[in-house]
mmCIF file of C-alpha atoms in Angstrom:
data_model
loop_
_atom_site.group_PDB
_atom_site.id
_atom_site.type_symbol
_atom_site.label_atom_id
_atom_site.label_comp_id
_atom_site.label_asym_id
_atom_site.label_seq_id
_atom_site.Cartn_x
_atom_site.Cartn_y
_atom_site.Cartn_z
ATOM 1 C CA UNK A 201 -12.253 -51.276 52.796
ATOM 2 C CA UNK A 202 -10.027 -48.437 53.081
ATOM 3 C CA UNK A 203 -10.701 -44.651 53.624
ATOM 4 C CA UNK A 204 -10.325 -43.748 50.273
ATOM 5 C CA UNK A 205 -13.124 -46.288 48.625
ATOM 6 C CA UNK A 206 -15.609 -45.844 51.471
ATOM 7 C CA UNK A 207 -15.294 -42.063 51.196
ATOM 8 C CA UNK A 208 -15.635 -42.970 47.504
ATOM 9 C CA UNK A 209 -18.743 -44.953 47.811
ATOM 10 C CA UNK A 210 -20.338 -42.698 50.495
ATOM 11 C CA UNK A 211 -20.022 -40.085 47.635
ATOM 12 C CA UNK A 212 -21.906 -42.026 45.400
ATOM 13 C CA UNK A 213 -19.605 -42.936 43.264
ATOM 14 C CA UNK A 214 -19.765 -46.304 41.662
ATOM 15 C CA UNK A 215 -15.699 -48.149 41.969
ATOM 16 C CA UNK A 216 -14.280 -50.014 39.186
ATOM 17 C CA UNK A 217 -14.355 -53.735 39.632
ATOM 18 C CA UNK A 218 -13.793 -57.253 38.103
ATOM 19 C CA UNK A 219 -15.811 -56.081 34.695
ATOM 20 C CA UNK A 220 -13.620 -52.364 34.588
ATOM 21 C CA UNK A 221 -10.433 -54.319 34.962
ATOM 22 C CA UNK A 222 -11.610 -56.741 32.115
ATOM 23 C CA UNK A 223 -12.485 -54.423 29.497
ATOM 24 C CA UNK A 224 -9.936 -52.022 30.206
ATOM 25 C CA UNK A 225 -11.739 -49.642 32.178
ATOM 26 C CA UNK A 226 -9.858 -49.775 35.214
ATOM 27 C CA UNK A 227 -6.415 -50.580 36.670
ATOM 28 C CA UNK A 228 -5.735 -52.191 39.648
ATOM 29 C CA UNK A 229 -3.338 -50.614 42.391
ATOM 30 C CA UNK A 230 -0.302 -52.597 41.498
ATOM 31 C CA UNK A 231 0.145 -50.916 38.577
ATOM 32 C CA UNK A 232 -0.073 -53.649 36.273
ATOM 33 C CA UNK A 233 -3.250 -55.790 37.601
ATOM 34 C CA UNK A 234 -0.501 -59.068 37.546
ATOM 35 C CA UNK A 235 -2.372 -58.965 41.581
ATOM 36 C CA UNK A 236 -5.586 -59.633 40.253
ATOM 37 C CA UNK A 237 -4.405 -63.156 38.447
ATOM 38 C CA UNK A 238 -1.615 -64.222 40.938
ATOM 39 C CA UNK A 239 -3.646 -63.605 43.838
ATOM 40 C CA UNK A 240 -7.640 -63.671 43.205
ATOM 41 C CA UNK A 241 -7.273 -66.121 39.966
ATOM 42 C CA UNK A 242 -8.482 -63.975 37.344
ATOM 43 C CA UNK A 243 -6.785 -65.194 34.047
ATOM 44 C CA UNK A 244 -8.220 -63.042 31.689
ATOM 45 C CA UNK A 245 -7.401 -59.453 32.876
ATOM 46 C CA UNK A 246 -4.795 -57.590 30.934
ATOM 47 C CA UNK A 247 -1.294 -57.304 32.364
ATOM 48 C CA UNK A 248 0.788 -54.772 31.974
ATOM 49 C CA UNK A 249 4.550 -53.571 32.642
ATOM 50 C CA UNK A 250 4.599 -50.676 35.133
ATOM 51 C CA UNK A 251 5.637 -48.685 32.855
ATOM 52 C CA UNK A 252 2.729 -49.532 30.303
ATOM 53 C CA UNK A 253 0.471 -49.621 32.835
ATOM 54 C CA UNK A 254 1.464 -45.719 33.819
ATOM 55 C CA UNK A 255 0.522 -44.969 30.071
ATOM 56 C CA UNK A 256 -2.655 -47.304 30.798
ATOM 57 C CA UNK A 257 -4.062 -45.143 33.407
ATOM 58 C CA UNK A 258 -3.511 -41.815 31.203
ATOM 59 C CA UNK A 259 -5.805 -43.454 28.502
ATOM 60 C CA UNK A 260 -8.065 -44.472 31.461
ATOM 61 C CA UNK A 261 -8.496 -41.061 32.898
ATOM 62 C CA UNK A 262 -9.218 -39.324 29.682
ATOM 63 C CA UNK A 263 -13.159 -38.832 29.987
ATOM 64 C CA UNK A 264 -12.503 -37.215 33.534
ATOM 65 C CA UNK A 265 -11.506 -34.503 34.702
ATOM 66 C CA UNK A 266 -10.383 -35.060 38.163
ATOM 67 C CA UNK A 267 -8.545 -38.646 38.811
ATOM 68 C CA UNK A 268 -7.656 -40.428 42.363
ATOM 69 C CA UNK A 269 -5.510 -43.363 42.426
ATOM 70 C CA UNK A 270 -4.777 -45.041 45.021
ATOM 71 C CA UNK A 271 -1.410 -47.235 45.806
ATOM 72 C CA UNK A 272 -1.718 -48.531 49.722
ATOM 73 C CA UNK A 273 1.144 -51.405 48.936
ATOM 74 C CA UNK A 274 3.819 -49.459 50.233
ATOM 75 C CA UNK A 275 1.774 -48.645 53.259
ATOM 76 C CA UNK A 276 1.181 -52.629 54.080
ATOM 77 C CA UNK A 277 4.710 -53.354 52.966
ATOM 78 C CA UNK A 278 6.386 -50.771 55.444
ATOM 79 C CA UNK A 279 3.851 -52.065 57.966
ATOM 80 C CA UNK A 280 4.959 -56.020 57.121
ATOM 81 C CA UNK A 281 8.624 -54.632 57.947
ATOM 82 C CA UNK A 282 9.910 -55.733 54.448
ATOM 83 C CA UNK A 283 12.756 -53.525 53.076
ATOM 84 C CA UNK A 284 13.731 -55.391 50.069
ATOM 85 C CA UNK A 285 9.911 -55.575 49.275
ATOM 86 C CA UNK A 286 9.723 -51.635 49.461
ATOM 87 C CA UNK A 287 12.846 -51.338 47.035
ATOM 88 C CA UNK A 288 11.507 -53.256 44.534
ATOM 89 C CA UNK A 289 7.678 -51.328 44.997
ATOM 90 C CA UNK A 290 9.291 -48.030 44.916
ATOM 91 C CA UNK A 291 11.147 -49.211 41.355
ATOM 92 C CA UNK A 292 7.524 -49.978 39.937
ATOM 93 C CA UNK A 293 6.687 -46.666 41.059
ATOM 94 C CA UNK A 294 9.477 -45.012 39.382
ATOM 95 C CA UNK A 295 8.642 -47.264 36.506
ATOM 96 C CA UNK A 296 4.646 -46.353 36.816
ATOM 97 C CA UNK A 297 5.125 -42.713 36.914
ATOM 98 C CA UNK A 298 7.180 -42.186 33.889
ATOM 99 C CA UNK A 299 4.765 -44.147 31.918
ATOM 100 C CA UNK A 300 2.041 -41.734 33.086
ATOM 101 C CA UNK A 301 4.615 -38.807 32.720
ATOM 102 C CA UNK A 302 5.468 -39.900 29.238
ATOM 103 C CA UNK A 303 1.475 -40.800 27.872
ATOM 104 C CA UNK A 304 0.435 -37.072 29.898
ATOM 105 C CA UNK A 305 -0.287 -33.928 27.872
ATOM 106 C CA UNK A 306 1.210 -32.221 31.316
ATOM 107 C CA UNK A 307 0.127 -28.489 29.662
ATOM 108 C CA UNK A 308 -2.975 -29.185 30.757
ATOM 109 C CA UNK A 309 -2.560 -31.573 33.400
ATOM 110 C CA UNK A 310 -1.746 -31.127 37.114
ATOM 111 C CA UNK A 311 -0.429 -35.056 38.337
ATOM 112 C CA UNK A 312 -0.289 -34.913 42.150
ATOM 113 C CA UNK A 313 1.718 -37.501 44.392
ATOM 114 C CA UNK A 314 1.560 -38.339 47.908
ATOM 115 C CA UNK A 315 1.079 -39.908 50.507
ATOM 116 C CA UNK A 316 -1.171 -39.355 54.080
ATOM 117 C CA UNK A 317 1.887 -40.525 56.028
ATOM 118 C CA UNK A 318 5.425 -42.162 56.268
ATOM 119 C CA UNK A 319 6.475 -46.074 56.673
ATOM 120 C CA UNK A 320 8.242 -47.195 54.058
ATOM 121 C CA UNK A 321 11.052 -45.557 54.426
ATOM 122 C CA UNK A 322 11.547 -46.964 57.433
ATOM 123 C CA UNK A 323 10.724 -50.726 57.667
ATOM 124 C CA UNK A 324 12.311 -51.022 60.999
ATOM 125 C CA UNK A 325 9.778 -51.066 63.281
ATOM 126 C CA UNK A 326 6.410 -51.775 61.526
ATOM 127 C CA UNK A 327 4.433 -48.307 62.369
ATOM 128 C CA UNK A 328 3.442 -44.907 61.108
ATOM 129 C CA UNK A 329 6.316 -42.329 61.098
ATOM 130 C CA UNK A 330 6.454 -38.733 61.961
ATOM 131 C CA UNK A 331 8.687 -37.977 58.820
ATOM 132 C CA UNK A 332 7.444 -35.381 56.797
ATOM 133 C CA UNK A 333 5.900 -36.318 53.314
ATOM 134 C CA UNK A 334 7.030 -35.115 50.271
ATOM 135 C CA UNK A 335 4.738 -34.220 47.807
ATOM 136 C CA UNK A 336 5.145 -34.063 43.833
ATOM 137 C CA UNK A 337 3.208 -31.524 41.529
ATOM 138 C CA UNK A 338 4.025 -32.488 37.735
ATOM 139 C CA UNK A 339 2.714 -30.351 34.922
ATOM 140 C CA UNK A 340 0.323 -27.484 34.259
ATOM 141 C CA UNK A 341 0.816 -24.531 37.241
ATOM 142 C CA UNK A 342 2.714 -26.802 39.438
ATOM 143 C CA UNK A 343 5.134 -24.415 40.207
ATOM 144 C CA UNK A 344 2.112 -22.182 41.603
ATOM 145 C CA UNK A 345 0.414 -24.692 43.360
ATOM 146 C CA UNK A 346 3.385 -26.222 45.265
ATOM 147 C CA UNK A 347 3.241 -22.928 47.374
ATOM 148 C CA UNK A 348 0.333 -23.516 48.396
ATOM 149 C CA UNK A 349 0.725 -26.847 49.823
ATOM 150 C CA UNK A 350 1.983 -27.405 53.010
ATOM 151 C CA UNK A 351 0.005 -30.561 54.439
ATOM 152 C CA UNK A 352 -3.098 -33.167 53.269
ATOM 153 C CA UNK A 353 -5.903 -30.617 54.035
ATOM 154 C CA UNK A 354 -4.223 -27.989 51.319
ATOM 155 C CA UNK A 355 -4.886 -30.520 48.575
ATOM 156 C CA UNK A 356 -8.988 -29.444 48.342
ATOM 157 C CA UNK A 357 -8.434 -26.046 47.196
ATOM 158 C CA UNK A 358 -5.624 -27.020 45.085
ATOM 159 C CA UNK A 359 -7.969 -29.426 43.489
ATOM 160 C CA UNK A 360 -10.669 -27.050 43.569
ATOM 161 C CA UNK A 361 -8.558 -24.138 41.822
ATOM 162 C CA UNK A 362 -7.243 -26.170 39.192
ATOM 163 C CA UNK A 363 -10.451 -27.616 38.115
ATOM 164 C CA UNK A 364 -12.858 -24.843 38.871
ATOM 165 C CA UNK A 365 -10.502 -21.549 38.603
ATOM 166 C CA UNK A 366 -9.758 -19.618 41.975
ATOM 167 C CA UNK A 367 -12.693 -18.099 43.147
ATOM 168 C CA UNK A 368 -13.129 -14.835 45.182
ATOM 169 C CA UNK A 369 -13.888 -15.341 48.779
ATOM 170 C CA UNK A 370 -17.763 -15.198 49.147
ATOM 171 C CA UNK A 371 -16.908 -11.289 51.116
ATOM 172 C CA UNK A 372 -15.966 -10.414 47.565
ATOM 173 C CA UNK A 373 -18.173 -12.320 45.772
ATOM 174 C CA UNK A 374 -21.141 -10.693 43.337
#
């Protein structure tokens, strides 16, 4: 199990699973849950395009207000040392994220993407890079936010501000 879904778990917090995917719940990290029959032999989960299944996970997310997904098959591609592989992930991607982008009321939605480190775009040699990774902030107050973030641990009060409102620091406070 990865960081994410242990940290996830330690939390409390119940993950999706065979049932979520079924009924529509949930959607698994290849955008399109096509992983879920070719690979684990589940026949009767939906499949979707990526581009459907961006608009999928916009319906999804609707009851909450604060959504993580996670996409770690450009991390084990880059490691695997498979360009071609990456290409055609990174088109899903692009396809994925304009489905979401098109589905998202983005007035009143902050969509953050990124990534805890570099690989994929260079398969050369198998490991983590040093390259810097770019972020994306899409809709509401992104343009206010991306000043603020300069590295992984600047994502909490970005999070934390958009979802709770900035807050005085507790010298100010009451």
């Amino acid at each position: 199990m990865s960081a994410v879904p242990y940290a996830a778990q330690s939390g409390g917090q119940r993950l999706p699973d065979y049932d979520d995917l079924r009924a529509g719940r949930a959607l698994a990290a290849d955008f399109t849950n096509q992983g879920w029959r070719d690979h684990l032999g589940y026949a009767d989960v939906p499949v979707f395009t990526p581009t459907e299944g961006g608009r999928e996970l916009w319906r999804i997310a609707q009851p909450y207000d604060f959504v993580f997904f996670e996409h770690w098959a450009t991390d084990t591609t880059g490691h695997r040392r498979q360009l071609g592989e990456a290409v055609k992930l990174l088109e899903r991607f692009d396809a994925f994220l304009g489905g979401l982008l098109d589905a998202a009321t983005l007035e009143e939605t902050l969509i953050v993407v990124s990534s805890d480190h570099g690989n994929v775009e260079d398969c050369s040699h198998g490991k983590h890079t040093e390259n810097r990774v770019p972020t994306l902030l899409l809709g509401a107050q992104r343009r206010v936010y991306a000043e603020r973030v300069r590295g992984l641990t600047d994502f909490v009060g970005v999070i934390e501000d958009f979802l709770l409102g900035p807050r005085l620091p507790s010298s100010l406070a009451g």
